[in-house]
PDB file of C-alpha atoms in Angstrom:
ATOM      1  CA  MET A 236     185.937 -64.279-172.712  1.00 35.00           C
ATOM      2  CA  THR A 237     189.144 -65.929-171.664  1.00 41.00           C
ATOM      3  CA  ALA A 238     190.081 -68.921-173.774  1.00 56.00           C
ATOM      4  CA  ARG A 239     189.423 -71.773-171.387  1.00 74.00           C
ATOM      5  CA  GLU A 240     188.286 -75.281-172.009  1.00 92.00           C
ATOM      6  CA  ARG A 241     184.583 -75.513-171.189  1.00 97.00           C
ATOM      7  CA  THR A 242     184.529 -78.976-169.631  1.00 98.00           C
ATOM      8  CA  ALA A 243     183.386 -80.507-166.362  1.00 98.00           C
ATOM      9  CA  THR A 244     182.808 -83.842-164.656  1.00 98.00           C
ATOM     10  CA  THR A 245     180.143 -84.501-162.026  1.00 98.00           C
ATOM     11  CA  ARG A 246     178.902 -87.492-160.062  1.00 98.00           C
ATOM     12  CA  ARG A 247     175.861 -88.253-157.906  1.00 98.00           C
ATOM     13  CA  ASP A 248     175.552 -91.331-155.688  1.00 98.00           C
ATOM     14  CA  THR A 249     172.430 -91.901-153.625  1.00 97.00           C
ATOM     15  CA  ARG A 250     170.550 -94.930-152.325  1.00 96.00           C
ATOM     16  CA  GLU A 251     168.431 -94.632-155.481  1.00 97.00           C
ATOM     17  CA  THR A 252     170.877 -93.778-158.277  1.00 98.00           C
ATOM     18  CA  GLN A 253     174.550 -93.740-159.252  1.00 98.00           C
ATOM     19  CA  ILE A 254     175.335 -91.361-162.121  1.00 98.00           C
ATOM     20  CA  SER A 255     178.449 -89.735-163.559  1.00 98.00           C
ATOM     21  CA  ALA A 256     178.777 -87.302-166.448  1.00 98.00           C
ATOM     22  CA  ARG A 257     181.584 -85.597-168.331  1.00 98.00           C
ATOM     23  CA  VAL A 258     180.630 -82.639-170.519  1.00 98.00           C
ATOM     24  CA  ALA A 259     182.625 -80.749-173.141  1.00 98.00           C
ATOM     25  CA  ILE A 260     180.527 -77.775-174.263  1.00 98.00           C
ATOM     26  CA  ASP A 261     182.564 -77.169-177.426  1.00 97.00           C
ATOM     27  CA  GLY A 262     182.232 -80.579-178.973  1.00 97.00           C
ATOM     28  CA  THR A 263     180.647 -82.127-182.028  1.00 97.00           C
ATOM     29  CA  GLY A 264     177.581 -83.774-180.493  1.00 98.00           C
ATOM     30  CA  VAL A 265     179.185 -87.092-179.579  1.00 98.00           C
ATOM     31  CA  ALA A 266     177.279 -88.996-176.889  1.00 98.00           C
ATOM     32  CA  ALA A 267     178.591 -92.041-175.026  1.00 98.00           C
ATOM     33  CA  ILE A 268     175.590 -92.906-172.859  1.00 98.00           C
ATOM     34  CA  SER A 269     175.047 -95.963-170.681  1.00 98.00           C
ATOM     35  CA  LEU A 270     171.561 -96.138-169.148  1.00 98.00           C
ATOM     36  CA  PRO A 271     169.258 -99.113-168.441  1.00 98.00           C
ATOM     37  CA  LEU A 272     166.294 -97.304-170.056  1.00 98.00           C
ATOM     38  CA  PRO A 273     166.701 -97.684-173.850  1.00 97.00           C
ATOM     39  CA  PHE A 274     164.092 -95.150-174.954  1.00 98.00           C
ATOM     40  CA  PHE A 275     165.303 -92.510-172.476  1.00 98.00           C
ATOM     41  CA  LYS A 276     168.904 -93.170-173.565  1.00 98.00           C
ATOM     42  CA  HIS A 277     167.819 -92.522-177.154  1.00 98.00           C
ATOM     43  CA  MET A 278     166.246 -89.209-176.108  1.00 98.00           C
ATOM     44  CA  VAL A 279     169.340 -88.041-174.184  1.00 98.00           C
ATOM     45  CA  GLU A 280     171.481 -88.930-177.202  1.00 98.00           C
ATOM     46  CA  ALA A 281     169.226 -86.749-179.395  1.00 98.00           C
ATOM     47  CA  PHE A 282     169.608 -83.818-176.987  1.00 98.00           C
ATOM     48  CA  ILE A 283     173.399 -84.191-176.949  1.00 98.00           C
ATOM     49  CA  LYS A 284     173.675 -84.569-180.733  1.00 98.00           C
ATOM     50  CA  TYR A 285     171.827 -81.337-181.444  1.00 98.00           C
ATOM     51  CA  SER A 286     173.386 -79.380-178.566  1.00 98.00           C
ATOM     52  CA  GLY A 287     176.854 -79.844-180.054  1.00 98.00           C
ATOM     53  CA  MET A 288     178.249 -80.927-176.685  1.00 98.00           C
ATOM     54  CA  ASP A 289     180.302 -84.079-176.218  1.00 98.00           C
ATOM     55  CA  VAL A 290     178.974 -86.048-173.259  1.00 98.00           C
ATOM     56  CA  THR A 291     179.948 -89.270-171.527  1.00 98.00           C
ATOM     57  CA  LEU A 292     177.258 -90.365-169.094  1.00 98.00           C
ATOM     58  CA  ASP A 293     176.848 -93.551-167.063  1.00 98.00           C
ATOM     59  CA  GLY A 294     173.818 -94.154-164.909  1.00 98.00           C
ATOM     60  CA  ALA A 295     172.167 -96.894-162.896  1.00 98.00           C
ATOM     61  CA  GLY A 296     169.307 -96.828-160.447  1.00 96.00           C
ATOM     62  CA  ASP A 297     166.267 -98.457-158.908  1.00 96.00           C
ATOM     63  CA  ILE A 298     164.274 -98.709-162.130  1.00 95.00           C
ATOM     64  CA  GLU A 299     162.527-101.779-160.751  1.00 94.00           C
ATOM     65  CA  VAL A 300     160.712 -99.302-158.494  1.00 93.00           C
ATOM     66  CA  ASP A 301     160.121 -96.637-161.153  1.00 92.00           C
ATOM     67  CA  ALA A 302     162.083 -94.781-163.829  1.00 96.00           C
ATOM     68  CA  HIS A 303     161.432 -91.453-162.074  1.00 96.00           C
ATOM     69  CA  HIS A 304     164.520 -91.418-159.815  1.00 97.00           C
ATOM     70  CA  LEU A 305     166.991 -92.218-162.582  1.00 98.00           C
ATOM     71  CA  VAL A 306     165.431 -89.881-165.145  1.00 98.00           C
ATOM     72  CA  GLU A 307     165.333 -86.932-162.733  1.00 98.00           C
ATOM     73  CA  ASP A 308     168.843 -87.553-161.427  1.00 98.00           C
ATOM     74  CA  VAL A 309     170.288 -87.797-164.940  1.00 98.00           C
ATOM     75  CA  GLY A 310     168.880 -84.303-165.467  1.00 98.00           C
ATOM     76  CA  LEU A 311     170.453 -83.089-162.223  1.00 98.00           C
ATOM     77  CA  VAL A 312     173.888 -84.564-162.982  1.00 98.00           C
ATOM     78  CA  LEU A 313     173.978 -83.446-166.603  1.00 98.00           C
ATOM     79  CA  GLY A 314     172.758 -79.975-165.642  1.00 98.00           C
ATOM     80  CA  ALA A 315     175.377 -79.662-162.890  1.00 98.00           C
ATOM     81  CA  ALA A 316     178.145 -80.613-165.324  1.00 98.00           C
ATOM     82  CA  VAL A 317     176.875 -78.081-167.864  1.00 98.00           C
ATOM     83  CA  SER A 318     176.730 -75.323-165.240  1.00 98.00           C
ATOM     84  CA  GLU A 319     180.277 -76.035-164.078  1.00 98.00           C
ATOM     85  CA  ALA A 320     181.560 -76.205-167.662  1.00 98.00           C
ATOM     86  CA  LEU A 321     179.974 -72.825-168.469  1.00 97.00           C
ATOM     87  CA  GLY A 322     181.826 -71.227-165.552  1.00 94.00           C
ATOM     88  CA  ASP A 323     180.884 -67.557-165.104  1.00 93.00           C
ATOM     89  CA  ARG A 324     179.072 -67.686-168.492  1.00 94.00           C
ATOM     90  CA  ASP A 325     181.063 -64.688-169.676  1.00 92.00           C
ATOM     91  CA  GLY A 326     180.490 -64.000-173.356  1.00 93.00           C
ATOM     92  CA  ILE A 327     177.761 -66.567-174.068  1.00 95.00           C
ATOM     93  CA  ARG A 328     174.643 -65.714-176.034  1.00 96.00           C
ATOM     94  CA  ARG A 329     172.656 -66.999-173.019  1.00 96.00           C
ATOM     95  CA  PHE A 330     169.315 -67.247-174.872  1.00 98.00           C
ATOM     96  CA  GLY A 331     168.310 -69.772-177.509  1.00 98.00           C
ATOM     97  CA  GLU A 332     165.210 -70.932-179.276  1.00 98.00           C
ATOM     98  CA  ALA A 333     164.336 -73.656-181.742  1.00 98.00           C
ATOM     99  CA  HIS A 334     161.496 -75.491-183.380  1.00 98.00           C
ATOM    100  CA  ALA A 335     161.986 -79.168-184.216  1.00 98.00           C
ATOM    101  CA  PRO A 336     159.595 -81.133-186.398  1.00 98.00           C
ATOM    102  CA  LEU A 337     159.480 -84.903-186.672  1.00 98.00           C
ATOM    103  CA  ASP A 338     156.970 -85.922-189.301  1.00 98.00           C
ATOM    104  CA  LYS A 339     153.606 -84.569-188.060  1.00 97.00           C
ATOM    105  CA  SER A 340     154.976 -83.555-184.643  1.00 98.00           C
ATOM    106  CA  LEU A 341     156.286 -80.056-183.923  1.00 98.00           C
ATOM    107  CA  VAL A 342     157.833 -78.860-180.650  1.00 98.00           C
ATOM    108  CA  ARG A 343     159.175 -75.430-179.691  1.00 98.00           C
ATOM    109  CA  CYS A 344     161.846 -74.857-177.038  1.00 98.00           C
ATOM    110  CA  VAL A 345     163.108 -71.536-175.680  1.00 98.00           C
ATOM    111  CA  VAL A 346     165.950 -71.393-173.138  1.00 98.00           C
ATOM    112  CA  ASP A 347     167.751 -68.872-170.963  1.00 98.00           C
ATOM    113  CA  TYR A 348     170.971 -70.015-169.250  1.00 98.00           C
ATOM    114  CA  GLY A 349     170.902 -66.976-166.952  1.00 96.00           C
ATOM    115  CA  ARG A 350     171.019 -68.873-163.621  1.00 96.00           C
ATOM    116  CA  ARG A 351     167.251 -68.486-163.047  1.00 96.00           C
ATOM    117  CA  PRO A 352     165.970 -72.065-163.048  1.00 98.00           C
ATOM    118  CA  ASN A 353     162.367 -72.413-164.147  1.00 98.00           C
ATOM    119  CA  VAL A 354     160.385 -74.738-166.388  1.00 98.00           C
ATOM    120  CA  VAL A 355     157.207 -74.238-168.366  1.00 98.00           C
ATOM    121  CA  TYR A 356     156.348 -77.648-169.760  1.00 98.00           C
ATOM    122  CA  GLU A 357     153.325 -77.657-172.053  1.00 98.00           C
ATOM    123  CA  MET A 358     153.443 -81.187-173.410  1.00 98.00           C
ATOM    124  CA  ALA A 359     149.865 -82.361-172.851  1.00 94.00           C
ATOM    125  CA  PRO A 360     149.891 -85.021-175.597  1.00 94.00           C
ATOM    126  CA  LEU A 361     152.943 -86.682-174.040  1.00 94.00           C
ATOM    127  CA  HIS A 362     151.351 -89.267-171.768  1.00 94.00           C
ATOM    128  CA  GLY A 363     151.348 -93.022-171.959  1.00 96.00           C
ATOM    129  CA  ARG A 364     154.053 -95.613-172.497  1.00 96.00           C
ATOM    130  CA  ILE A 365     156.607 -96.449-175.135  1.00 96.00           C
ATOM    131  CA  ASN A 366     157.446-100.079-174.484  1.00 93.00           C
ATOM    132  CA  ASP A 367     157.735-100.039-170.678  1.00 93.00           C
ATOM    133  CA  PHE A 368     158.832 -96.390-170.403  1.00 96.00           C
ATOM    134  CA  ASP A 369     156.328 -93.880-168.989  1.00 97.00           C
ATOM    135  CA  VAL A 370     156.906 -90.804-171.171  1.00 97.00           C
ATOM    136  CA  GLU A 371     155.387 -88.497-168.542  1.00 96.00           C
ATOM    137  CA  VAL A 372     158.608 -88.745-166.501  1.00 97.00           C
ATOM    138  CA  ILE A 373     160.446 -86.869-169.254  1.00 98.00           C
ATOM    139  CA  ALA A 374     159.196 -83.744-167.479  1.00 98.00           C
ATOM    140  CA  GLU A 375     161.310 -84.748-164.468  1.00 98.00           C
ATOM    141  CA  PHE A 376     164.453 -84.802-166.615  1.00 98.00           C
ATOM    142  CA  VAL A 377     163.703 -81.291-167.904  1.00 98.00           C
ATOM    143  CA  LYS A 378     163.030 -79.992-164.371  1.00 98.00           C
ATOM    144  CA  GLY A 379     166.170 -81.580-162.929  1.00 98.00           C
ATOM    145  CA  TYR A 380     168.324 -80.353-165.794  1.00 98.00           C
ATOM    146  CA  ALA A 381     166.965 -76.795-165.575  1.00 98.00           C
ATOM    147  CA  GLN A 382     167.456 -76.674-161.808  1.00 98.00           C
ATOM    148  CA  ALA A 383     171.075 -77.820-161.908  1.00 98.00           C
ATOM    149  CA  ALA A 384     172.078 -76.010-165.117  1.00 98.00           C
ATOM    150  CA  GLY A 385     170.584 -72.715-163.950  1.00 98.00           C
ATOM    151  CA  ALA A 386     168.286 -72.520-166.951  1.00 98.00           C
ATOM    152  CA  THR A 387     164.785 -71.355-167.718  1.00 98.00           C
ATOM    153  CA  ILE A 388     163.269 -73.792-170.193  1.00 98.00           C
ATOM    154  CA  HIS A 389     159.980 -73.429-172.032  1.00 98.00           C
ATOM    155  CA  VAL A 390     158.999 -76.487-174.053  1.00 98.00           C
ATOM    156  CA  ASP A 391     155.698 -76.611-175.931  1.00 98.00           C
ATOM    157  CA  CYS A 392     154.139 -79.277-178.102  1.00 98.00           C
ATOM    158  CA  ILE A 393     152.557 -77.364-180.962  1.00 98.00           C
ATOM    159  CA  ARG A 394     151.113 -80.487-182.592  1.00 98.00           C
ATOM    160  CA  GLY A 395     151.548 -84.222-182.772  1.00 97.00           C
ATOM    161  CA  ASP A 396     149.989 -87.534-181.839  1.00 94.00           C
ATOM    162  CA  ASN A 397     152.869 -90.024-182.052  1.00 97.00           C
ATOM    163  CA  LEU A 398     154.494 -90.268-178.606  1.00 97.00           C
ATOM    164  CA  HIS A 399     157.940 -91.181-179.897  1.00 98.00           C
ATOM    165  CA  HIS A 400     157.945 -88.347-182.424  1.00 98.00           C
ATOM    166  CA  ILE A 401     156.710 -85.750-179.918  1.00 98.00           C
ATOM    167  CA  ALA A 402     159.314 -86.754-177.330  1.00 98.00           C
ATOM    168  CA  GLU A 403     162.154 -86.857-179.841  1.00 98.00           C
ATOM    169  CA  ALA A 404     161.186 -83.489-181.318  1.00 98.00           C
ATOM    170  CA  ALA A 405     161.262 -82.041-177.781  1.00 98.00           C
ATOM    171  CA  PHE A 406     164.781 -83.323-177.065  1.00 98.00           C
ATOM    172  CA  LYS A 407     166.029 -82.135-180.457  1.00 98.00           C
ATOM    173  CA  ALA A 408     164.505 -78.691-179.914  1.00 98.00           C
ATOM    174  CA  LEU A 409     166.122 -78.498-176.464  1.00 98.00           C
ATOM    175  CA  GLY A 410     169.457 -79.424-178.021  1.00 98.00           C
ATOM    176  CA  LEU A 411     169.195 -76.874-180.821  1.00 98.00           C
ATOM    177  CA  ALA A 412     168.145 -74.077-178.449  1.00 98.00           C
ATOM    178  CA  THR A 413     170.978 -74.987-176.077  1.00 98.00           C
ATOM    179  CA  ARG A 414     173.540 -74.917-178.899  1.00 98.00           C
ATOM    180  CA  ASP A 415     172.340 -71.403-179.742  1.00 97.00           C
ATOM    181  CA  ALA A 416     172.564 -70.237-176.114  1.00 98.00           C
ATOM    182  CA  PHE A 417     176.096 -71.607-175.609  1.00 98.00           C
ATOM    183  CA  GLN A 418     177.611 -69.676-178.522  1.00 96.00           C
ATOM    184  CA  VAL A 419     180.373 -67.321-177.456  1.00 95.00           C
ATOM    185  CA  ILE A 420     179.561 -63.885-178.837  1.00 93.00           C
ATOM    186  CA  GLY A 421     181.688 -61.783-176.458  1.00 88.00           C
ATOM    187  CA  GLY A 422     180.666 -58.646-174.622  1.00 81.00           C
ATOM    188  CA  GLY A 423     181.191 -59.836-171.062  1.00 81.00           C
ATOM    189  CA  VAL A 424     178.562 -61.292-168.760  1.00 74.00           C
ATOM    190  CA  PRO A 425     175.255 -61.396-170.655  1.00 66.00           C
ATOM    191  CA  SER A 426     173.181 -59.405-168.166  1.00 73.00           C
ATOM    192  CA  THR A 427     172.236 -55.767-167.627  1.00 71.00           C
ATOM    193  CA  LYS A 428     173.072 -56.384-163.942  1.00 72.00           C
ATOM    194  CA  GLY A 429     176.689 -57.170-164.844  1.00 70.00           C
ATOM    195  CA  THR A 430     176.425 -60.581-163.160  1.00 70.00           C
ATOM    196  CA  LEU A 431     174.418 -63.782-163.407  1.00 71.00           C
TER     197      LEU A 431
END
């Protein structure tokens, strides 16, 4: 892989949301996040911390209508920045997997950054509200991120009953699996086809 800086900046402005993100893949997990949804901000920070990326992200949107638009669009913008920063993905491991426990909660995440967006989201216990945040919309972040990043993401709640702990374990597992997938191991494009 050529020695290039794996960074990118993206922006999305719609009638519903205004979001910008800067991503440095080879960082130390530093997150500078500005979002008007405190619990969701906390979850994105957990993802960034364990992914090893450095991310600056600012977002605003019509949360008085619903959190859905902002949560989904944060996934789209962050995923687009990640995809651009990865470039042709030459030399990356591509696949990653992780389990993350948080007290009694345990979540597994398996990823493939092979430009085949897909999501299998088996998080049945994750429904209800934390403060005023509907945790079911977390699925929209994962879907938006996978679509824009060109990733297949499987996330499964193995056990748990505390909503905060289940959600946080999921974001940590996604971060850990992503860190694994982004490692540069050499060997050209990671595909038997010779291209992604």
